[in-house]
Amino acid sequence: MNAKRRIIRTALLALIGLVVGCTIAWLQIQADRNQQTMPQAASNTLVSGIALDGSFDMTDHTGRAVTQADYDGRFKLIYFGFTYCPAICPTELQKIAQVMKALDSAQAEKIQPIFITVDPERDTVEVMRQYVEMFDPRLVGLRGTPEQTEKVKQGFKVFASKVDTEDGGDYTVDHSSFIYLMNPANQAVGIYRMQDDAAMITADIARILGDS
Ligand code: NI
């Protein structure tokens, strides 16, 4: 009887947790919608009220030590992920490649696309080099020590967490998926979500470049 009660209680708590989780997700979606339809909002993006530290100290895919200062005077289009990601990372990096191709050459010259790995353990400089080449010759891949990686994740408020797979041999990484547009002063001026397509991002970047 006791065990049965415990099971029922656990099931109830799980159900409550699910409802609370869904409500939070729903509220988040509503907030995003409101933000998008706000007439005074200059952009379609989620930037308002988000302060990010856009600095980094890492190694690029050619083995060169770089910081944000190496891309001075340019905007940066930054995505965080890992090369073993089966679907979302390649989709988003493909999107960045499409945006770079869709911008006219004068606009594209003002943008440095960057992929930062949240899995430096497996994403060595060589792995990063081979990976970024598949998307766009202009794409820079950055990796850091675990400490450097933690710091840049915190700066951009990136969530990423290692998850062991069922078979126990390999692991995957759950991570947030946003494309950040940083201005030359390293402030976020655009944050794009998975549902924002290349055409929308291209138009938004062209508008932002036109204003700057
Ligand atoms: Ni991914």
PDB file of C-alpha atoms and ligand atoms in Angstrom:
ATOM      1  CA  MET A   1       0.000   0.000   0.000  1.00  0.00           C
ATOM      2  CA  ASN A   2       2.778   2.378   0.986  1.00  0.00           C
ATOM      3  CA  ALA A   3       4.716   1.666  -2.162  1.00  0.00           C
ATOM      4  CA  LYS A   4       1.635   2.218  -4.265  1.00  0.00           C
ATOM      5  CA  ARG A   5       1.033   5.561  -2.577  1.00  0.00           C
ATOM      6  CA  ARG A   6       4.618   6.582  -3.206  1.00  0.00           C
ATOM      7  CA  ILE A   7       4.249   5.755  -6.876  1.00  0.00           C
ATOM      8  CA  ILE A   8       1.046   7.802  -7.115  1.00  0.00           C
ATOM      9  CA  ARG A   9       2.687  10.718  -5.334  1.00  0.00           C
ATOM     10  CA  THR A  10       5.714  10.535  -7.629  1.00  0.00           C
ATOM     11  CA  ALA A  11       3.453  10.428 -10.674  1.00  0.00           C
ATOM     12  CA  LEU A  12       1.508  13.456  -9.397  1.00  0.00           C
ATOM     13  CA  LEU A  13       4.695  15.414  -8.730  1.00  0.00           C
ATOM     14  CA  ALA A  14       5.974  14.530 -12.192  1.00  0.00           C
ATOM     15  CA  LEU A  15       2.711  15.737 -13.706  1.00  0.00           C
ATOM     16  CA  ILE A  16       2.887  19.013 -11.758  1.00  0.00           C
ATOM     17  CA  GLY A  17       6.491  19.443 -12.886  1.00  0.00           C
ATOM     18  CA  LEU A  18       5.459  18.912 -16.483  1.00  0.00           C
ATOM     19  CA  VAL A  19       2.638  21.454 -16.244  1.00  0.00           C
ATOM     20  CA  VAL A  20       4.922  24.028 -14.607  1.00  0.00           C
ATOM     21  CA  GLY A  21       7.572  23.399 -17.256  1.00  0.00           C
ATOM     22  CA  CYS A  22       5.054  23.802 -20.063  1.00  0.00           C
ATOM     23  CA  THR A  23       3.668  26.976 -18.504  1.00  0.00           C
ATOM     24  CA  ILE A  24       7.129  28.503 -18.290  1.00  0.00           C
ATOM     25  CA  ALA A  25       7.778  27.551 -21.904  1.00  0.00           C
ATOM     26  CA  TRP A  26       4.434  29.031 -22.926  1.00  0.00           C
ATOM     27  CA  LEU A  27       5.104  32.275 -21.042  1.00  0.00           C
ATOM     28  CA  GLN A  28       8.519  32.466 -22.706  1.00  0.00           C
ATOM     29  CA  ILE A  29       6.932  32.074 -26.144  1.00  0.00           C
ATOM     30  CA  GLN A  30       4.364  34.771 -25.334  1.00  0.00           C
ATOM     31  CA  ALA A  31       7.135  37.096 -24.139  1.00  0.00           C
ATOM     32  CA  ASP A  32       9.065  36.463 -27.361  1.00  0.00           C
ATOM     33  CA  ARG A  33       5.950  37.201 -29.391  1.00  0.00           C
ATOM     34  CA  ASN A  34       5.276  40.422 -27.529  1.00  0.00           C
ATOM     35  CA  GLN A  35       8.847  41.466 -28.084  1.00  0.00           C
ATOM     36  CA  GLN A  36       8.524  40.754 -31.791  1.00  0.00           C
ATOM     37  CA  THR A  37       5.337  42.741 -32.209  1.00  0.00           C
ATOM     38  CA  MET A  38       6.394  45.709 -30.075  1.00  0.00           C
ATOM     39  CA  PRO A  39       6.187  48.650 -32.498  1.00  0.00           C
ATOM     40  CA  GLN A  40       9.106  50.470 -30.894  1.00  0.00           C
ATOM     41  CA  ALA A  41      11.385  47.443 -31.284  1.00  0.00           C
ATOM     42  CA  ALA A  42      13.854  48.264 -34.037  1.00  0.00           C
ATOM     43  CA  SER A  43      14.698  44.638 -34.661  1.00  0.00           C
ATOM     44  CA  ASN A  44      13.091  41.237 -34.806  1.00  0.00           C
ATOM     45  CA  THR A  45      15.604  39.903 -32.366  1.00  0.00           C
ATOM     46  CA  LEU A  46      15.718  39.135 -28.671  1.00  0.00           C
ATOM     47  CA  VAL A  47      18.387  41.654 -27.843  1.00  0.00           C
ATOM     48  CA  SER A  48      16.587  44.130 -25.630  1.00  0.00           C
ATOM     49  CA  GLY A  49      17.721  43.877 -22.058  1.00  0.00           C
ATOM     50  CA  ILE A  50      20.381  41.257 -22.688  1.00  0.00           C
ATOM     51  CA  ALA A  51      23.879  42.368 -21.742  1.00  0.00           C
ATOM     52  CA  LEU A  52      26.584  40.001 -22.896  1.00  0.00           C
ATOM     53  CA  ASP A  53      30.324  40.012 -22.400  1.00  0.00           C
ATOM     54  CA  GLY A  54      31.522  39.568 -25.982  1.00  0.00           C
ATOM     55  CA  SER A  55      35.176  39.003 -25.159  1.00  0.00           C
ATOM     56  CA  PHE A  56      37.075  35.754 -25.701  1.00  0.00           C
ATOM     57  CA  ASP A  57      40.587  34.370 -25.529  1.00  0.00           C
ATOM     58  CA  MET A  58      40.878  31.218 -27.648  1.00  0.00           C
ATOM     59  CA  THR A  59      42.725  29.351 -30.403  1.00  0.00           C
ATOM     60  CA  ASP A  60      41.460  29.461 -33.987  1.00  0.00           C
ATOM     61  CA  HIS A  61      41.249  26.505 -36.387  1.00  0.00           C
ATOM     62  CA  THR A  62      44.720  27.309 -37.778  1.00  0.00           C
ATOM     63  CA  GLY A  63      46.261  27.098 -34.293  1.00  0.00           C
ATOM     64  CA  ARG A  64      46.603  30.865 -33.814  1.00  0.00           C
ATOM     65  CA  ALA A  65      45.817  32.431 -30.424  1.00  0.00           C
ATOM     66  CA  VAL A  66      43.075  35.030 -30.907  1.00  0.00           C
ATOM     67  CA  THR A  67      40.862  37.403 -28.941  1.00  0.00           C
ATOM     68  CA  GLN A  68      37.926  39.573 -30.023  1.00  0.00           C
ATOM     69  CA  ALA A  69      40.508  42.293 -30.823  1.00  0.00           C
ATOM     70  CA  ASP A  70      41.761  40.219 -33.781  1.00  0.00           C
ATOM     71  CA  TYR A  71      38.478  40.994 -35.542  1.00  0.00           C
ATOM     72  CA  ASP A  72      38.463  44.697 -34.655  1.00  0.00           C
ATOM     73  CA  GLY A  73      36.265  46.969 -36.706  1.00  0.00           C
ATOM     74  CA  ARG A  74      34.011  44.161 -37.873  1.00  0.00           C
ATOM     75  CA  PHE A  75      30.727  42.666 -36.776  1.00  0.00           C
ATOM     76  CA  LYS A  76      30.826  39.042 -35.616  1.00  0.00           C
ATOM     77  CA  LEU A  77      28.231  36.387 -36.299  1.00  0.00           C
ATOM     78  CA  ILE A  78      28.844  33.816 -33.561  1.00  0.00           C
ATOM     79  CA  TYR A  79      27.432  30.341 -33.001  1.00  0.00           C
ATOM     80  CA  PHE A  80      28.233  27.943 -30.144  1.00  0.00           C
ATOM     81  CA  GLY A  81      28.050  24.187 -30.649  1.00  0.00           C
ATOM     82  CA  PHE A  82      30.166  21.096 -31.179  1.00  0.00           C
ATOM     83  CA  THR A  83      31.331  19.227 -34.271  1.00  0.00           C
ATOM     84  CA  TYR A  84      29.808  15.879 -33.224  1.00  0.00           C
ATOM     85  CA  CYS A  85      26.335  17.469 -33.057  1.00  0.00           C
ATOM     86  CA  PRO A  86      24.171  15.371 -35.366  1.00  0.00           C
ATOM     87  CA  ALA A  87      21.642  17.925 -36.591  1.00  0.00           C
ATOM     88  CA  ILE A  88      21.196  21.336 -35.036  1.00  0.00           C
ATOM     89  CA  CYS A  89      24.751  22.675 -35.209  1.00  0.00           C
ATOM     90  CA  PRO A  90      25.248  21.773 -38.897  1.00  0.00           C
ATOM     91  CA  THR A  91      21.845  23.289 -39.712  1.00  0.00           C
ATOM     92  CA  GLU A  92      22.653  26.553 -37.969  1.00  0.00           C
ATOM     93  CA  LEU A  93      26.166  26.764 -39.454  1.00  0.00           C
ATOM     94  CA  GLN A  94      24.673  26.086 -42.887  1.00  0.00           C
ATOM     95  CA  LYS A  95      22.324  28.981 -42.191  1.00  0.00           C
ATOM     96  CA  ILE A  96      25.282  31.257 -41.370  1.00  0.00           C
ATOM     97  CA  ALA A  97      26.944  30.162 -44.642  1.00  0.00           C
ATOM     98  CA  GLN A  98      23.728  31.032 -46.532  1.00  0.00           C
ATOM     99  CA  VAL A  99      23.610  34.463 -44.870  1.00  0.00           C
ATOM    100  CA  MET A 100      27.247  35.140 -45.809  1.00  0.00           C
ATOM    101  CA  LYS A 101      26.463  34.254 -49.428  1.00  0.00           C
ATOM    102  CA  ALA A 102      23.235  36.275 -49.491  1.00  0.00           C
ATOM    103  CA  LEU A 103      24.844  39.491 -48.210  1.00  0.00           C
ATOM    104  CA  ASP A 104      26.474  41.612 -50.909  1.00  0.00           C
ATOM    105  CA  SER A 105      30.265  41.569 -50.856  1.00  0.00           C
ATOM    106  CA  ALA A 106      30.617  44.975 -49.152  1.00  0.00           C
ATOM    107  CA  GLN A 107      28.251  43.840 -46.382  1.00  0.00           C
ATOM    108  CA  ALA A 108      29.876  40.410 -46.047  1.00  0.00           C
ATOM    109  CA  GLU A 109      33.300  42.011 -45.612  1.00  0.00           C
ATOM    110  CA  LYS A 110      32.031  43.706 -42.464  1.00  0.00           C
ATOM    111  CA  ILE A 111      31.032  40.365 -40.910  1.00  0.00           C
ATOM    112  CA  GLN A 112      33.283  37.721 -39.364  1.00  0.00           C
ATOM    113  CA  PRO A 113      31.417  34.423 -38.933  1.00  0.00           C
ATOM    114  CA  ILE A 114      32.697  32.422 -35.935  1.00  0.00           C
ATOM    115  CA  PHE A 115      31.925  28.947 -34.592  1.00  0.00           C
ATOM    116  CA  ILE A 116      32.925  28.367 -30.949  1.00  0.00           C
ATOM    117  CA  THR A 117      33.031  24.804 -29.658  1.00  0.00           C
ATOM    118  CA  VAL A 118      31.513  23.922 -26.291  1.00  0.00           C
ATOM    119  CA  ASP A 119      33.247  20.522 -26.528  1.00  0.00           C
ATOM    120  CA  PRO A 120      36.995  21.327 -26.529  1.00  0.00           C
ATOM    121  CA  GLU A 121      37.737  17.798 -25.307  1.00  0.00           C
ATOM    122  CA  ARG A 122      36.917  16.267 -28.701  1.00  0.00           C
ATOM    123  CA  ASP A 123      37.059  19.371 -30.894  1.00  0.00           C
ATOM    124  CA  THR A 124      40.791  19.772 -31.338  1.00  0.00           C
ATOM    125  CA  VAL A 125      42.263  22.450 -33.625  1.00  0.00           C
ATOM    126  CA  GLU A 126      42.513  19.867 -36.419  1.00  0.00           C
ATOM    127  CA  VAL A 127      38.919  18.671 -35.975  1.00  0.00           C
ATOM    128  CA  MET A 128      37.757  22.301 -36.013  1.00  0.00           C
ATOM    129  CA  ARG A 129      39.784  23.057 -39.160  1.00  0.00           C
ATOM    130  CA  GLN A 130      38.214  20.202 -41.092  1.00  0.00           C
ATOM    131  CA  TYR A 131      34.755  21.046 -39.791  1.00  0.00           C
ATOM    132  CA  VAL A 132      34.591  24.791 -40.536  1.00  0.00           C
ATOM    133  CA  GLU A 133      35.905  24.214 -44.087  1.00  0.00           C
ATOM    134  CA  MET A 134      32.734  22.281 -44.877  1.00  0.00           C
ATOM    135  CA  PHE A 135      30.564  25.383 -44.412  1.00  0.00           C
ATOM    136  CA  ASP A 136      32.255  28.577 -45.607  1.00  0.00           C
ATOM    137  CA  PRO A 137      35.893  29.542 -46.225  1.00  0.00           C
ATOM    138  CA  ARG A 138      35.290  32.679 -44.131  1.00  0.00           C
ATOM    139  CA  LEU A 139      34.075  30.741 -41.094  1.00  0.00           C
ATOM    140  CA  VAL A 140      36.550  30.764 -38.192  1.00  0.00           C
ATOM    141  CA  GLY A 141      36.481  27.921 -35.664  1.00  0.00           C
ATOM    142  CA  LEU A 142      37.503  28.688 -32.090  1.00  0.00           C
ATOM    143  CA  ARG A 143      38.349  26.334 -29.268  1.00  0.00           C
ATOM    144  CA  GLY A 144      39.786  26.999 -25.828  1.00  0.00           C
ATOM    145  CA  THR A 145      41.000  25.299 -22.715  1.00  0.00           C
ATOM    146  CA  PRO A 146      38.159  24.172 -20.445  1.00  0.00           C
ATOM    147  CA  GLU A 147      38.637  27.420 -18.460  1.00  0.00           C
ATOM    148  CA  GLN A 148      38.607  29.641 -21.574  1.00  0.00           C
ATOM    149  CA  THR A 149      35.548  27.778 -22.837  1.00  0.00           C
ATOM    150  CA  GLU A 150      33.697  28.234 -19.520  1.00  0.00           C
ATOM    151  CA  LYS A 151      34.489  31.934 -19.536  1.00  0.00           C
ATOM    152  CA  VAL A 152      33.188  32.564 -23.056  1.00  0.00           C
ATOM    153  CA  LYS A 153      30.074  30.462 -22.338  1.00  0.00           C
ATOM    154  CA  GLN A 154      29.350  32.585 -19.275  1.00  0.00           C
ATOM    155  CA  GLY A 155      29.977  35.793 -21.215  1.00  0.00           C
ATOM    156  CA  PHE A 156      27.436  34.848 -23.886  1.00  0.00           C
ATOM    157  CA  LYS A 157      25.064  33.182 -21.380  1.00  0.00           C
ATOM    158  CA  VAL A 158      25.396  29.910 -23.286  1.00  0.00           C
ATOM    159  CA  PHE A 159      24.055  26.754 -21.702  1.00  0.00           C
ATOM    160  CA  ALA A 160      25.955  23.557 -22.555  1.00  0.00           C
ATOM    161  CA  SER A 161      26.114  20.338 -20.602  1.00  0.00           C
ATOM    162  CA  LYS A 162      27.691  16.964 -21.292  1.00  0.00           C
ATOM    163  CA  VAL A 163      25.215  14.089 -21.378  1.00  0.00           C
ATOM    164  CA  ASP A 164      26.259  10.443 -21.324  1.00  0.00           C
ATOM    165  CA  THR A 165      24.572   8.319 -23.964  1.00  0.00           C
ATOM    166  CA  GLU A 166      22.837   5.030 -23.189  1.00  0.00           C
ATOM    167  CA  ASP A 167      25.668   2.799 -24.379  1.00  0.00           C
ATOM    168  CA  GLY A 168      28.052   4.621 -22.049  1.00  0.00           C
ATOM    169  CA  GLY A 169      30.858   4.812 -24.593  1.00  0.00           C
ATOM    170  CA  ASP A 170      30.279   8.232 -26.074  1.00  0.00           C
ATOM    171  CA  TYR A 171      28.672  11.426 -24.895  1.00  0.00           C
ATOM    172  CA  THR A 172      26.661  14.207 -26.429  1.00  0.00           C
ATOM    173  CA  VAL A 173      26.299  17.851 -25.398  1.00  0.00           C
ATOM    174  CA  ASP A 174      22.971  19.522 -24.746  1.00  0.00           C
ATOM    175  CA  HIS A 175      23.326  23.174 -25.576  1.00  0.00           C
ATOM    176  CA  SER A 176      21.408  26.366 -26.227  1.00  0.00           C
ATOM    177  CA  SER A 177      21.244  27.365 -29.881  1.00  0.00           C
ATOM    178  CA  PHE A 178      21.371  31.054 -30.772  1.00  0.00           C
ATOM    179  CA  ILE A 179      23.248  32.962 -33.453  1.00  0.00           C
ATOM    180  CA  TYR A 180      24.696  36.154 -31.988  1.00  0.00           C
ATOM    181  CA  LEU A 181      25.385  39.267 -34.041  1.00  0.00           C
ATOM    182  CA  MET A 182      27.962  41.351 -32.179  1.00  0.00           C
ATOM    183  CA  ASN A 183      28.824  44.896 -33.315  1.00  0.00           C
ATOM    184  CA  PRO A 184      32.447  46.147 -33.565  1.00  0.00           C
ATOM    185  CA  ALA A 185      32.184  47.301 -29.927  1.00  0.00           C
ATOM    186  CA  ASN A 186      31.382  43.657 -29.037  1.00  0.00           C
ATOM    187  CA  GLN A 187      27.815  44.354 -27.980  1.00  0.00           C
ATOM    188  CA  ALA A 188      24.991  42.037 -29.017  1.00  0.00           C
ATOM    189  CA  VAL A 189      22.847  43.746 -31.661  1.00  0.00           C
ATOM    190  CA  GLY A 190      21.048  40.633 -32.880  1.00  0.00           C
ATOM    191  CA  ILE A 191      20.246  37.251 -31.368  1.00  0.00           C
ATOM    192  CA  TYR A 192      18.619  34.813 -33.767  1.00  0.00           C
ATOM    193  CA  ARG A 193      16.751  31.646 -32.890  1.00  0.00           C
ATOM    194  CA  MET A 194      16.465  28.338 -34.688  1.00  0.00           C
ATOM    195  CA  GLN A 195      13.164  29.372 -36.264  1.00  0.00           C
ATOM    196  CA  ASP A 196      14.707  32.519 -37.778  1.00  0.00           C
ATOM    197  CA  ASP A 197      15.638  31.596 -41.343  1.00  0.00           C
ATOM    198  CA  ALA A 198      18.579  32.804 -43.436  1.00  0.00           C
ATOM    199  CA  ALA A 199      16.444  35.341 -45.338  1.00  0.00           C
ATOM    200  CA  MET A 200      15.209  36.962 -42.112  1.00  0.00           C
ATOM    201  CA  ILE A 201      18.726  37.084 -40.629  1.00  0.00           C
ATOM    202  CA  THR A 202      20.196  38.466 -43.871  1.00  0.00           C
ATOM    203  CA  ALA A 203      17.568  41.225 -43.991  1.00  0.00           C
ATOM    204  CA  ASP A 204      18.131  42.066 -40.319  1.00  0.00           C
ATOM    205  CA  ILE A 205      21.919  42.263 -40.754  1.00  0.00           C
ATOM    206  CA  ALA A 206      21.564  44.440 -43.871  1.00  0.00           C
ATOM    207  CA  ARG A 207      19.322  46.800 -41.892  1.00  0.00           C
ATOM    208  CA  ILE A 208      21.729  46.907 -38.928  1.00  0.00           C
ATOM    209  CA  LEU A 209      24.728  47.541 -41.230  1.00  0.00           C
ATOM    210  CA  GLY A 210      22.729  50.271 -42.970  1.00  0.00           C
ATOM    211  CA  ASP A 211      22.055  51.962 -39.617  1.00  0.00           C
ATOM    212  CA  SER A 212      25.646  51.790 -38.436  1.00  0.00           C
TER     213      SER A 212
HETATM  214 NI    NI B   1      24.382  21.178 -31.593  1.00  0.00          NI
END
